[in-house]
Amino acid sequence: MGYHPRHRANEKQYRRTHFLSRLITFLILLVLIGYPFFEPFNIQVDRQTLTSSDLSSDIGTLQIVYVTDIHMGNFFSQSRANELISQINAINPDLILLGGDYATDAESAVNFFKNSTKFHARYAVCAVVGDADRAGASSNLSELRAAMVSAGVTPLINDVAQIRIGSSSVWIAGLDDASSGSPSLSTLSAKVNKDDYVIFMSHTPSVIPDALKATSADGSTAWFDLGLFGHTHGGQAPYLGSVLGLTTDIQERYISGWLNENRIPLLISNGIGTVGLPIRVFHQPQYHVITVKYGK
């Protein structure tokens, strides 16, 4: 018996189906392998609006940009850092607040402020330091402070900056890094009063439970109105934290996003850069535009 044409058609259909199946499998694998390397470039802008009765009605509305964990030099170039800063400056915010880990170690953190495009805000640019900013044998806090000041940035290390806006003020309270510095929450919280509008910054969210127990100069545990934190990268890549060198001892609820504790809004940012490999998986890099309005 000869080879029936229907058999040839079936064989061609099988080969075509088998080829398409292998092609689809290849494309899926390509996406799964490639996506983690794409996500770090897809920087998102998180926009939130808050109300606070402690913000002076004379100020009315306050626009803040918060950015943390740039990690310039760890697969994040100087040109990308300059582009990011230019995007932030174009917003023309009232305040720019920086959350630490500007580069990979102490020396490169100094160079970040010496060589990068300068941040510009209507009233002030304030910053805390992170663990990477003091890493390495070249760690020199005085040199880092000087580089920040020369770049128009106010360093806050267990200190508070009073920002005058018209006839009113807001206070920015910055804590020294918990792992590489000498943080003193009691010293910091005692520099403000309950009715002040206070933004509290710490590089790591591990300090949140203790910060919520600290007291203001007039004895209140409600000594700050907004808390801003970084360090975690939002997890960066699930199940790979220890491999990438990320801290894994932070409570799960303090890894990423907005939450409220003691009626205080707290933000743990995914940050901008990466550590270890330049990958992220469903934890996109971000900076934040926060609008605070006077309200009861």
Coordinates of C-alpha atoms in Angstrom, one line a residue:
M1 CA 0.0 0.0 0.0
G2 CA 1.2 3.5 -0.8
Y3 CA 1.7 6.4 1.7
H4 CA -1.7 8.1 2.0
P5 CA -1.8 11.9 1.4
R6 CA -3.8 12.3 4.7
H7 CA -0.9 10.8 6.6
R8 CA 1.4 13.4 5.0
A9 CA -1.0 16.2 6.1
N10 CA -1.2 14.8 9.6
E11 CA 2.6 14.6 9.8
K12 CA 2.9 18.2 8.6
Q13 CA 0.3 19.4 11.1
Y14 CA 2.1 17.5 13.9
R15 CA 5.5 19.1 13.0
R16 CA 3.9 22.6 12.8
T17 CA 2.2 22.1 16.2
H18 CA 5.3 20.8 17.7
F19 CA 7.4 23.7 16.4
L20 CA 4.8 26.3 17.7
S21 CA 4.8 24.6 21.0
R22 CA 8.6 24.7 21.3
L23 CA 8.6 28.3 20.1
I24 CA 6.0 29.4 22.7
T25 CA 7.9 27.6 25.4
F26 CA 11.1 29.3 24.3
L27 CA 9.5 32.7 24.3
I28 CA 8.0 32.2 27.8
L29 CA 11.4 31.1 29.1
L30 CA 13.0 34.2 27.5
V31 CA 10.4 36.5 29.2
L32 CA 10.8 34.8 32.6
I33 CA 14.6 35.1 32.3
G34 CA 14.7 38.6 30.8
Y35 CA 12.0 40.3 32.8
P36 CA 13.9 40.5 36.1
F37 CA 16.6 42.4 34.3
F38 CA 14.0 44.8 32.6
E39 CA 12.1 45.7 35.8
P40 CA 15.0 47.8 37.4
F41 CA 14.8 50.2 34.5
N42 CA 11.0 50.7 34.8
I43 CA 11.0 53.4 37.5
Q44 CA 7.5 54.2 38.7
V45 CA 6.2 57.4 40.4
D46 CA 4.0 56.7 43.4
R47 CA 1.6 59.6 44.0
Q48 CA -0.2 59.9 47.3
T49 CA -2.3 62.7 49.0
L50 CA -2.5 62.9 52.8
T51 CA -4.3 65.3 55.2
S52 CA -3.0 66.5 58.6
S53 CA -4.3 68.9 61.2
D54 CA -0.8 69.5 62.3
L55 CA 0.1 71.1 59.0
S56 CA -0.5 74.8 59.3
S57 CA -3.5 76.1 57.5
D58 CA -1.3 79.0 56.4
I59 CA 0.8 76.5 54.4
G60 CA -2.3 74.7 53.2
T61 CA -0.6 72.2 50.8
L62 CA 2.9 70.8 50.9
Q63 CA 4.4 68.8 48.0
I64 CA 7.2 66.4 48.9
V65 CA 9.4 64.2 46.7
Y66 CA 10.9 61.2 48.5
V67 CA 13.6 59.1 46.9
T68 CA 15.9 56.5 48.5
D69 CA 18.4 53.7 47.7
I70 CA 19.7 55.0 44.4
H71 CA 22.8 52.8 44.8
M72 CA 24.7 54.6 42.0
G73 CA 27.6 52.4 40.7
N74 CA 25.9 49.1 41.3
F75 CA 24.6 48.8 37.7
F76 CA 23.1 52.3 38.1
S77 CA 25.2 54.8 36.1
Q78 CA 26.0 58.5 36.8
S79 CA 24.0 59.5 33.7
R80 CA 21.0 57.6 34.9
A81 CA 21.3 59.3 38.3
N82 CA 21.5 62.7 36.7
E83 CA 18.4 61.9 34.6
L84 CA 16.5 60.8 37.7
I85 CA 17.5 64.0 39.5
S86 CA 16.4 66.1 36.6
Q87 CA 13.0 64.4 36.5
I88 CA 12.6 65.1 40.2
N89 CA 13.7 68.7 39.9
A90 CA 11.2 69.2 37.0
I91 CA 8.3 68.5 39.5
N92 CA 9.4 71.7 41.4
P93 CA 8.5 70.2 44.8
D94 CA 8.4 72.2 48.0
L95 CA 10.7 69.6 49.7
I96 CA 13.0 66.9 48.4
L97 CA 13.8 64.2 51.0
L98 CA 16.6 61.6 50.5
G99 CA 16.5 58.3 52.3
G100 CA 20.2 57.1 52.1
D101 CA 22.3 54.5 50.2
Y102 CA 23.3 56.9 47.5
A103 CA 26.0 54.7 46.0
T104 CA 27.9 51.5 47.0
D105 CA 30.2 52.6 49.8
A106 CA 31.4 55.7 51.7
E107 CA 33.8 56.9 49.0
S108 CA 31.2 56.6 46.2
A109 CA 28.5 58.2 48.3
V110 CA 30.7 61.3 48.6
N111 CA 31.3 61.3 44.9
F112 CA 27.5 61.0 44.3
F113 CA 27.0 64.4 45.9
K114 CA 30.1 65.9 44.3
N115 CA 29.4 64.8 40.8
S116 CA 25.7 64.5 40.4
T117 CA 23.2 67.1 39.1
K118 CA 22.1 69.1 42.1
F119 CA 18.7 68.6 43.6
H120 CA 16.5 71.7 43.6
A121 CA 13.4 72.2 45.8
R122 CA 11.4 75.4 46.7
Y123 CA 12.3 75.3 50.4
A124 CA 14.8 72.6 51.2
V125 CA 16.6 69.3 50.3
C126 CA 17.2 67.1 53.4
A127 CA 18.8 63.7 53.7
V128 CA 19.6 60.9 56.0
V129 CA 22.5 58.3 55.5
G130 CA 22.2 54.6 55.0
D131 CA 24.4 51.6 55.8
A132 CA 26.1 51.7 52.3
D133 CA 27.1 55.3 52.8
R134 CA 29.4 54.3 55.6
A135 CA 30.7 51.0 54.2
G136 CA 34.4 50.4 53.5
A137 CA 37.7 51.6 54.9
S138 CA 37.2 55.1 53.5
S139 CA 34.2 55.8 55.7
N140 CA 34.3 59.5 56.7
L141 CA 31.1 61.0 58.0
S142 CA 32.6 64.5 58.1
E143 CA 33.6 64.3 54.4
L144 CA 30.1 63.0 53.5
R145 CA 28.4 65.8 55.4
A146 CA 30.6 68.4 53.7
A147 CA 29.8 66.9 50.3
M148 CA 26.1 67.1 51.0
V149 CA 26.2 70.7 52.2
S150 CA 28.2 71.7 49.2
A151 CA 25.5 70.1 47.0
G152 CA 22.8 72.1 48.8
V153 CA 21.6 69.2 50.9
T154 CA 21.0 69.4 54.6
P155 CA 22.3 66.2 56.3
L156 CA 20.1 65.0 59.2
I157 CA 21.9 62.6 61.6
N158 CA 20.0 62.5 64.8
D159 CA 18.9 66.0 64.0
V160 CA 15.9 68.1 63.1
A161 CA 15.7 70.8 60.4
Q162 CA 13.0 73.5 60.9
I163 CA 11.8 74.6 57.4
R164 CA 10.2 78.0 57.4
I165 CA 7.4 78.4 54.9
G166 CA 5.9 81.9 55.2
S167 CA 5.0 82.5 58.8
S168 CA 4.8 78.8 59.6
S169 CA 7.2 75.8 59.8
V170 CA 7.5 72.1 59.1
W171 CA 10.1 69.9 60.8
I172 CA 12.2 67.2 59.2
A173 CA 13.6 64.7 61.7
G174 CA 16.4 62.4 60.5
L175 CA 17.8 59.4 62.4
D176 CA 21.3 58.1 62.1
D177 CA 21.4 54.7 60.4
A178 CA 20.6 51.8 62.7
S179 CA 23.3 49.4 61.6
S180 CA 26.2 51.6 60.6
G181 CA 25.7 54.6 62.9
S182 CA 24.6 55.6 66.4
P183 CA 20.9 56.3 66.3
S184 CA 19.2 58.1 69.2
L185 CA 15.5 58.2 68.9
S186 CA 15.0 59.8 72.3
T187 CA 17.3 62.6 71.4
L188 CA 15.6 63.1 68.1
S189 CA 12.0 63.0 69.2
A190 CA 12.7 65.4 72.1
K191 CA 13.6 68.1 69.6
V192 CA 9.9 68.5 68.5
N193 CA 6.5 69.0 70.0
K194 CA 3.2 67.2 69.5
D195 CA 1.6 70.0 67.5
D196 CA 4.5 70.5 65.1
Y197 CA 4.1 69.0 61.7
V198 CA 7.0 66.5 61.7
I199 CA 8.3 64.2 58.9
F200 CA 10.5 61.4 60.3
M201 CA 13.1 59.8 58.2
S202 CA 15.2 56.7 58.9
H203 CA 17.0 54.7 56.3
T204 CA 15.7 51.4 57.7
P205 CA 12.1 50.6 58.8
S206 CA 13.5 48.3 61.5
V207 CA 13.3 51.3 63.9
I208 CA 9.5 51.8 63.5
P209 CA 8.4 50.0 66.6
D210 CA 10.8 52.0 68.8
A211 CA 9.9 55.2 67.0
L212 CA 6.3 54.8 67.9
K213 CA 7.2 54.5 71.6
A214 CA 9.5 57.6 71.6
T215 CA 8.1 60.8 73.0
S216 CA 8.2 64.5 72.0
A217 CA 9.5 67.3 74.2
D218 CA 5.9 67.6 75.6
G219 CA 5.7 63.9 76.3
S220 CA 3.6 62.7 73.4
T221 CA 4.2 59.4 71.5
A222 CA 2.5 61.1 68.5
W223 CA 5.6 63.1 67.9
F224 CA 5.7 62.7 64.1
D225 CA 3.1 62.9 61.4
L226 CA 4.6 61.0 58.5
G227 CA 7.3 58.4 58.4
L228 CA 9.6 57.7 55.4
F229 CA 11.8 54.6 55.1
G230 CA 13.8 52.6 52.6
H231 CA 16.6 50.0 52.7
T232 CA 14.4 46.9 51.9
H233 CA 14.1 47.6 48.1
G234 CA 10.6 46.2 48.6
G235 CA 12.1 42.8 48.7
Q236 CA 13.7 43.3 45.3
A237 CA 13.3 39.6 44.2
P238 CA 11.2 37.1 46.3
Y239 CA 13.2 34.3 47.9
L240 CA 16.5 35.8 46.8
G241 CA 17.0 38.3 49.6
S242 CA 19.9 36.5 51.3
V243 CA 21.5 35.7 48.0
L244 CA 21.4 39.3 46.9
G245 CA 22.7 40.6 50.2
L246 CA 19.4 42.2 51.4
T247 CA 18.5 42.4 55.1
T248 CA 16.0 39.7 55.9
D249 CA 15.4 40.3 59.6
I250 CA 12.8 43.1 59.1
Q251 CA 9.2 42.3 59.9
E252 CA 7.1 41.4 56.9
R253 CA 4.7 44.3 57.2
Y254 CA 7.7 46.7 57.0
I255 CA 9.0 45.4 53.7
S256 CA 7.1 47.5 51.2
G257 CA 4.3 50.0 50.7
W258 CA 2.1 52.3 52.8
L259 CA 0.6 51.5 56.1
N260 CA -0.8 53.3 59.2
E261 CA 0.2 52.6 62.7
N262 CA -0.9 54.8 65.6
R263 CA -2.8 56.7 63.0
I264 CA 0.5 57.8 61.4
P265 CA 1.1 57.1 57.7
L266 CA 4.3 55.2 57.1
L267 CA 6.0 54.6 53.8
I268 CA 8.5 51.9 53.1
S269 CA 9.8 52.6 49.6
N270 CA 11.0 50.0 47.0
G271 CA 13.8 52.5 46.3
I272 CA 15.5 53.1 43.0
G273 CA 18.6 50.9 42.7
T274 CA 19.5 47.2 43.3
V275 CA 22.1 45.3 45.3
G276 CA 23.7 42.0 44.2
L277 CA 22.3 41.3 40.7
P278 CA 20.6 44.1 38.8
I279 CA 17.2 42.3 39.0
R280 CA 13.8 43.0 40.4
V281 CA 10.7 40.7 40.4
F282 CA 7.3 42.5 40.8
H283 CA 9.0 45.1 43.1
Q284 CA 9.4 48.0 40.7
P285 CA 11.8 50.8 41.5
Q286 CA 10.0 53.9 42.6
Y287 CA 10.2 57.4 43.9
H288 CA 7.3 59.2 45.6
V289 CA 5.4 62.5 45.2
I290 CA 3.5 63.1 48.4
T291 CA 1.0 65.9 48.7
V292 CA 0.0 66.8 52.3
K293 CA -3.0 69.1 52.8
Y294 CA -4.2 70.8 55.9
G295 CA -7.3 69.0 57.2
K296 CA -9.0 67.7 60.3

